[in-house]
Amino acid sequence: MLGRIGVMIDLVQLRREPDIVKAALARRGVAPATMDAIIAMDVEHRELLQEAERLRAEVKFLSRLVGEARRDKDTETAATLTEKSRALGDDERVATEAMEQVGTKLHEELLMIPNVPDPAVPDGVDESDNVEVRRWWPGMDEGRPFPEYAEYQKVPHWEAGLELGILDLEAGARIAGSMFPLFRGAGSRLIRALSAFSLDRNAGDYEEIHPPTFALTATMMSTGHLPKSVDDMYGMERDGLWAIPTAEVPLTSMHAGEILDEASLPIRLCAETACFRREAGAAGRDTRGVLRVHEFDKVELFAYCTPEQGSSAFDDILARAEGVLQALGLTYRLLNLCTGDLGTSSARTIDLEVFSPGVDRWLEVSSVSWFRDYQARRAQVRYRTSEGTTALVHTVNGSALGWARVWAALIETYRQEDGSVVLPEVLAPYMGELRTIRPKTS
RNA sequence: GGAGGGAUGACAGAGCGGCCGAAUGUACCGGUCUUGAAAACCGGCGUGGGCUUGCCCACCGUGGGUUCAAAUCCCACUCCCUCCGCCA
């Protein structure tokens, strides 16, 4: 039964306070009728379960008597009981099958239900209803106004990158098709530098992990990426594997099925991995340059924690993501995602968007999410409380950051009048002391 | 890829058709003893689920099968270990 029933929202809570759950889920578009159907299915499943278990208990009881009769050499009684038990066994098989049929259907329905949104999540239908929390730009604290960008900064990165010989989109497309960028020379090193820079900032407090980039179907189920978002995932059918869309996938399952020590919480992890996204349905929209790509590198921060620690874990990851952007001197804003834009598994998400002057728009470079126990329930990650009971952990994660778009923002923001790019000083140690990327002079 | 061995509770490790949800040891938690600790002794100690809260059901890698009855027998798969081959 473990891992089959109740792998989503809390089924116990749904039974106890159906109206509250229904109202909360209705905010994100789950029809109350859908939940009513699930509740009815749950009731039916339990009725069938009781009947099946009653028969099962009877068979077990009779079987024990058969054993005793045999031991007493009472073959006649044994034969009678065997016959009776056999007949009951047939009934039991039928009852169990009926129970499992409803159970499977219930399970499938439950897997499609998204997380219950936090009260702090604003109502809305799509990304246009997200609420801006605040913005930050270099010098803001000294009273400097929102930056004005010079004409030479308003060159999109695909032009600037081509000119500098650090981005070769044609080569990438030749190899893997469109939306697979190829960085070269200083551009390639910049990706590596950004990952190393971010990992070094955080690896002291967040244990550095280098996980697999492919995951089993069950693993993808745990985070909620499957079955709902199957069209956005790259799958390798022959091997039953999926390319991870984020390190959140392997990190969430790192402790799957375990009961953790409360004293060990929060467990904080960080990982840099390639991330793969099919971006189905996104063809042609905002896809120029590296605005939207199928593969990019990302540093992820992650925490398993108690429900009480959730809020501070969330704040810490958000602060660290902001810290990286501030250290890079990039302008960004925070968005509180509305119910319509919230990811399936998330109870609350803050997006970080960097401003990129060359394309004149805000680019999402991080998503900091609190999943409460939604993913932990699917992955069965629990902890032993001080009272000795078990409880599901909460999971929190956020990117710090996704590099392809940060790369673009850096190239555009720091582009100089002569076309060169002067990198933030903090990256110098990671760039082999290269501070300025200049056009190739032949 | 080929050959062999293995998978049981936090760990070690028995059980190999029926009073086995599972011996025993260690660890852990309570208690007795002690000035205190250790030792010794006594007791407790897996996870889910259902309901009439006292009982019932499930789980001995996973999924099937045989049987009145499966940790135990059969089949398939997965993972781990050893050896051979191949290989960054």
mmCIF file of N, CA and C (backbone and C1' of nucleotides) in Angstrom, chain A residues 15 46 50 53 56-57 60 63 70-71 82 85-86 382 384 390, chain B residues 18-19 21 46-51 56-58 67-70:
data_model
loop_
_atom_site.group_PDB
_atom_site.id
_atom_site.type_symbol
_atom_site.label_atom_id
_atom_site.label_comp_id
_atom_site.label_asym_id
_atom_site.label_seq_id
_atom_site.Cartn_x
_atom_site.Cartn_y
_atom_site.Cartn_z
ATOM 1 N N ARG A 15 -10.209 14.303 3.749
ATOM 2 C CA ARG A 15 -11.376 13.686 4.366
ATOM 3 C C ARG A 15 -11.915 14.548 5.502
ATOM 4 N N ARG A 46 -12.246 2.353 0.340
ATOM 5 C CA ARG A 46 -12.141 1.880 1.710
ATOM 6 C C ARG A 46 -13.183 0.811 2.018
ATOM 7 N N GLN A 50 -12.162 -2.974 3.100
ATOM 8 C CA GLN A 50 -12.642 -3.652 4.306
ATOM 9 C C GLN A 50 -13.155 -5.054 3.994
ATOM 10 N N GLU A 53 -10.258 -7.352 3.089
ATOM 11 C CA GLU A 53 -9.448 -7.698 4.263
ATOM 12 C C GLU A 53 -10.190 -8.661 5.190
ATOM 13 N N ARG A 56 -9.828 -11.987 3.664
ATOM 14 C CA ARG A 56 -8.430 -12.405 3.799
ATOM 15 C C ARG A 56 -8.176 -12.939 5.211
ATOM 16 N N ALA A 57 -8.687 -12.245 6.192
ATOM 17 C CA ALA A 57 -8.505 -12.656 7.583
ATOM 18 C C ALA A 57 -9.132 -14.028 7.813
ATOM 19 N N LYS A 60 -6.960 -16.748 6.299
ATOM 20 C CA LYS A 60 -5.777 -16.962 7.142
ATOM 21 C C LYS A 60 -6.149 -17.778 8.384
ATOM 22 N N SER A 63 -6.806 -21.384 7.384
ATOM 23 C CA SER A 63 -5.556 -22.043 7.016
ATOM 24 C C SER A 63 -4.795 -22.497 8.249
ATOM 25 N N ARG A 70 -4.100 -31.055 10.578
ATOM 26 C CA ARG A 70 -3.104 -31.940 9.968
ATOM 27 C C ARG A 70 -2.152 -32.489 11.027
ATOM 28 N N ARG A 71 -1.763 -31.584 11.906
ATOM 29 C CA ARG A 71 -0.834 -31.994 12.957
ATOM 30 C C ARG A 71 -1.474 -33.047 13.866
ATOM 31 N N THR A 82 -10.051 -27.133 4.209
ATOM 32 C CA THR A 82 -9.339 -26.738 2.993
ATOM 33 C C THR A 82 -10.320 -26.316 1.914
ATOM 34 N N SER A 85 -11.880 -23.000 2.774
ATOM 35 C CA SER A 85 -10.920 -21.905 2.633
ATOM 36 C C SER A 85 -10.653 -21.598 1.163
ATOM 37 N N ARG A 86 -10.646 -22.667 0.366
ATOM 38 C CA ARG A 86 -10.419 -22.484 -1.064
ATOM 39 C C ARG A 86 -11.529 -21.637 -1.682
ATOM 40 N N ARG A 382 10.728 11.048 5.226
ATOM 41 C CA ARG A 382 10.149 11.390 6.523
ATOM 42 C C ARG A 382 11.238 11.654 7.554
ATOM 43 N N ARG A 384 11.952 11.438 12.049
ATOM 44 C CA ARG A 384 11.463 11.002 13.350
ATOM 45 C C ARG A 384 11.391 12.226 14.245
ATOM 46 N N THR A 390 6.623 9.601 13.252
ATOM 47 C CA THR A 390 7.232 9.996 11.982
ATOM 48 C C THR A 390 6.374 11.070 11.327
ATOM 49 P P G B 18 6.814 -23.865 8.016
ATOM 50 O "O5'" G B 18 5.358 -23.449 8.531
ATOM 51 C "C5'" G B 18 4.776 -22.202 8.113
ATOM 52 C "C4'" G B 18 3.363 -22.153 8.601
ATOM 53 C "C3'" G B 18 3.251 -22.404 10.097
ATOM 54 O "O3'" G B 18 2.755 -21.211 10.685
ATOM 55 C "C1'" G B 18 1.705 -23.733 8.830
ATOM 56 P P C B 19 3.507 -19.936 11.060
ATOM 57 O "O5'" C B 19 4.088 -20.277 12.520
ATOM 58 C "C5'" C B 19 3.312 -21.026 13.456
ATOM 59 C "C4'" C B 19 3.005 -20.109 14.648
ATOM 60 C "C3'" C B 19 3.794 -20.550 15.903
ATOM 61 O "O3'" C B 19 5.101 -19.971 15.969
ATOM 62 C "C1'" C B 19 1.465 -20.224 16.404
ATOM 63 P P G B 21 3.245 -14.656 11.571
ATOM 64 O "O5'" G B 21 4.401 -13.567 11.774
ATOM 65 C "C5'" G B 21 4.140 -12.256 11.722
ATOM 66 C "C4'" G B 21 5.193 -11.477 12.497
ATOM 67 C "C3'" G B 21 4.559 -10.300 13.234
ATOM 68 O "O3'" G B 21 5.292 -9.932 14.383
ATOM 69 C "C1'" G B 21 6.139 -9.525 11.633
ATOM 70 P P G B 46 8.810 -1.885 17.228
ATOM 71 O "O5'" G B 46 9.052 -1.104 15.862
ATOM 72 C "C5'" G B 46 10.242 -0.362 15.685
ATOM 73 C "C4'" G B 46 10.515 -0.231 14.226
ATOM 74 C "C3'" G B 46 9.387 0.417 13.433
ATOM 75 O "O3'" G B 46 9.463 1.828 13.497
ATOM 76 C "C1'" G B 46 10.045 -1.558 12.344
ATOM 77 P P U B 47 8.142 2.683 13.486
ATOM 78 O "O5'" U B 47 7.696 2.568 11.965
ATOM 79 C "C5'" U B 47 8.588 2.945 10.928
ATOM 80 C "C4'" U B 47 7.956 2.676 9.592
ATOM 81 C "C3'" U B 47 6.518 3.129 9.471
ATOM 82 O "O3'" U B 47 6.430 4.522 9.260
ATOM 83 C "C1'" U B 47 6.714 0.957 8.590
ATOM 84 P P G B 48 5.053 5.244 9.431
ATOM 85 O "O5'" G B 48 4.399 4.909 8.029
ATOM 86 C "C5'" G B 48 3.007 4.975 7.899
ATOM 87 C "C4'" G B 48 2.598 4.146 6.718
ATOM 88 C "C3'" G B 48 1.106 3.932 6.694
ATOM 89 O "O3'" G B 48 0.469 5.049 6.131
ATOM 90 C "C1'" G B 48 2.165 1.857 6.459
ATOM 91 P P G B 49 -0.742 5.681 6.931
ATOM 92 O "O5'" G B 49 -1.936 4.719 6.514
ATOM 93 C "C5'" G B 49 -2.163 4.444 5.143
ATOM 94 C "C4'" G B 49 -3.039 3.231 4.999
ATOM 95 C "C3'" G B 49 -4.311 3.227 5.821
ATOM 96 O "O3'" G B 49 -5.312 4.044 5.259
ATOM 97 C "C1'" G B 49 -3.293 1.119 5.968
ATOM 98 P P G B 50 -6.383 4.730 6.187
ATOM 99 O "O5'" G B 50 -7.352 3.525 6.515
ATOM 100 C "C5'" G B 50 -8.188 2.985 5.507
ATOM 101 C "C4'" G B 50 -8.940 1.807 6.047
ATOM 102 C "C3'" G B 50 -9.829 2.089 7.248
ATOM 103 O "O3'" G B 50 -11.069 2.649 6.870
ATOM 104 C "C1'" G B 50 -8.583 0.127 7.634
ATOM 105 P P C B 51 -11.586 3.951 7.622
ATOM 106 O "O5'" C B 51 -12.348 3.351 8.886
ATOM 107 C "C5'" C B 51 -13.627 2.752 8.744
ATOM 108 C "C4'" C B 51 -13.764 1.609 9.701
ATOM 109 C "C3'" C B 51 -14.061 1.991 11.140
ATOM 110 O "O3'" C B 51 -15.426 2.268 11.362
ATOM 111 C "C1'" C B 51 -12.351 0.359 11.091
ATOM 112 P P C B 56 -6.286 -9.820 15.619
ATOM 113 O "O5'" C B 56 -6.660 -9.287 14.170
ATOM 114 C "C5'" C B 56 -7.822 -9.777 13.494
ATOM 115 C "C4'" C B 56 -8.072 -8.957 12.260
ATOM 116 C "C3'" C B 56 -6.933 -8.921 11.243
ATOM 117 O "O3'" C B 56 -6.896 -10.103 10.453
ATOM 118 C "C1'" C B 56 -7.771 -6.743 11.524
ATOM 119 P P C B 57 -5.480 -10.604 9.893
ATOM 120 O "O5'" C B 57 -5.217 -9.567 8.722
ATOM 121 C "C5'" C B 57 -6.074 -9.505 7.592
ATOM 122 C "C4'" C B 57 -5.642 -8.413 6.666
ATOM 123 C "C3'" C B 57 -4.172 -8.431 6.265
ATOM 124 O "O3'" C B 57 -3.909 -9.389 5.266
ATOM 125 C "C1'" C B 57 -4.779 -6.243 6.843
ATOM 126 P P A B 58 -2.456 -10.073 5.193
ATOM 127 O "O5'" A B 58 -1.589 -8.911 4.548
ATOM 128 C "C5'" A B 58 -1.899 -8.419 3.244
ATOM 129 C "C4'" A B 58 -1.052 -7.213 2.939
ATOM 130 C "C3'" A B 58 0.440 -7.427 3.092
ATOM 131 O "O3'" A B 58 0.985 -8.079 1.964
ATOM 132 C "C1'" A B 58 -0.179 -5.384 4.111
ATOM 133 P P U B 67 -2.571 -24.039 -7.373
ATOM 134 O "O5'" U B 67 -2.331 -24.205 -5.810
ATOM 135 C "C5'" U B 67 -1.728 -25.375 -5.300
ATOM 136 C "C4'" U B 67 -1.491 -25.236 -3.826
ATOM 137 C "C3'" U B 67 -2.692 -24.751 -3.022
ATOM 138 O "O3'" U B 67 -3.590 -25.801 -2.750
ATOM 139 C "C1'" U B 67 -0.739 -23.582 -2.355
ATOM 140 P P C B 68 -5.139 -25.543 -2.830
ATOM 141 O "O5'" C B 68 -5.416 -24.653 -1.526
ATOM 142 C "C5'" C B 68 -6.648 -23.961 -1.377
ATOM 143 C "C4'" C B 68 -6.744 -23.443 0.028
ATOM 144 C "C3'" C B 68 -5.541 -22.651 0.494
ATOM 145 O "O3'" C B 68 -5.632 -21.306 0.080
ATOM 146 C "C1'" C B 68 -6.103 -24.239 2.145
ATOM 147 P P A B 69 -4.335 -20.595 -0.490
ATOM 148 O "O5'" A B 69 -3.392 -20.543 0.789
ATOM 149 C "C5'" A B 69 -3.712 -19.674 1.872
ATOM 150 C "C4'" A B 69 -2.734 -19.859 2.989
ATOM 151 C "C3'" A B 69 -1.272 -19.663 2.607
ATOM 152 O "O3'" A B 69 -0.936 -18.296 2.601
ATOM 153 C "C1'" A B 69 -1.507 -21.622 3.896
ATOM 154 P P A B 70 0.194 -17.763 1.580
ATOM 155 O "O5'" A B 70 1.543 -18.370 2.147
ATOM 156 C "C5'" A B 70 2.112 -17.944 3.385
ATOM 157 C "C4'" A B 70 3.584 -17.667 3.180
ATOM 158 C "C3'" A B 70 3.873 -16.441 2.341
ATOM 159 O "O3'" A B 70 5.075 -15.807 2.796
ATOM 160 C "C1'" A B 70 4.717 -18.333 1.235
#
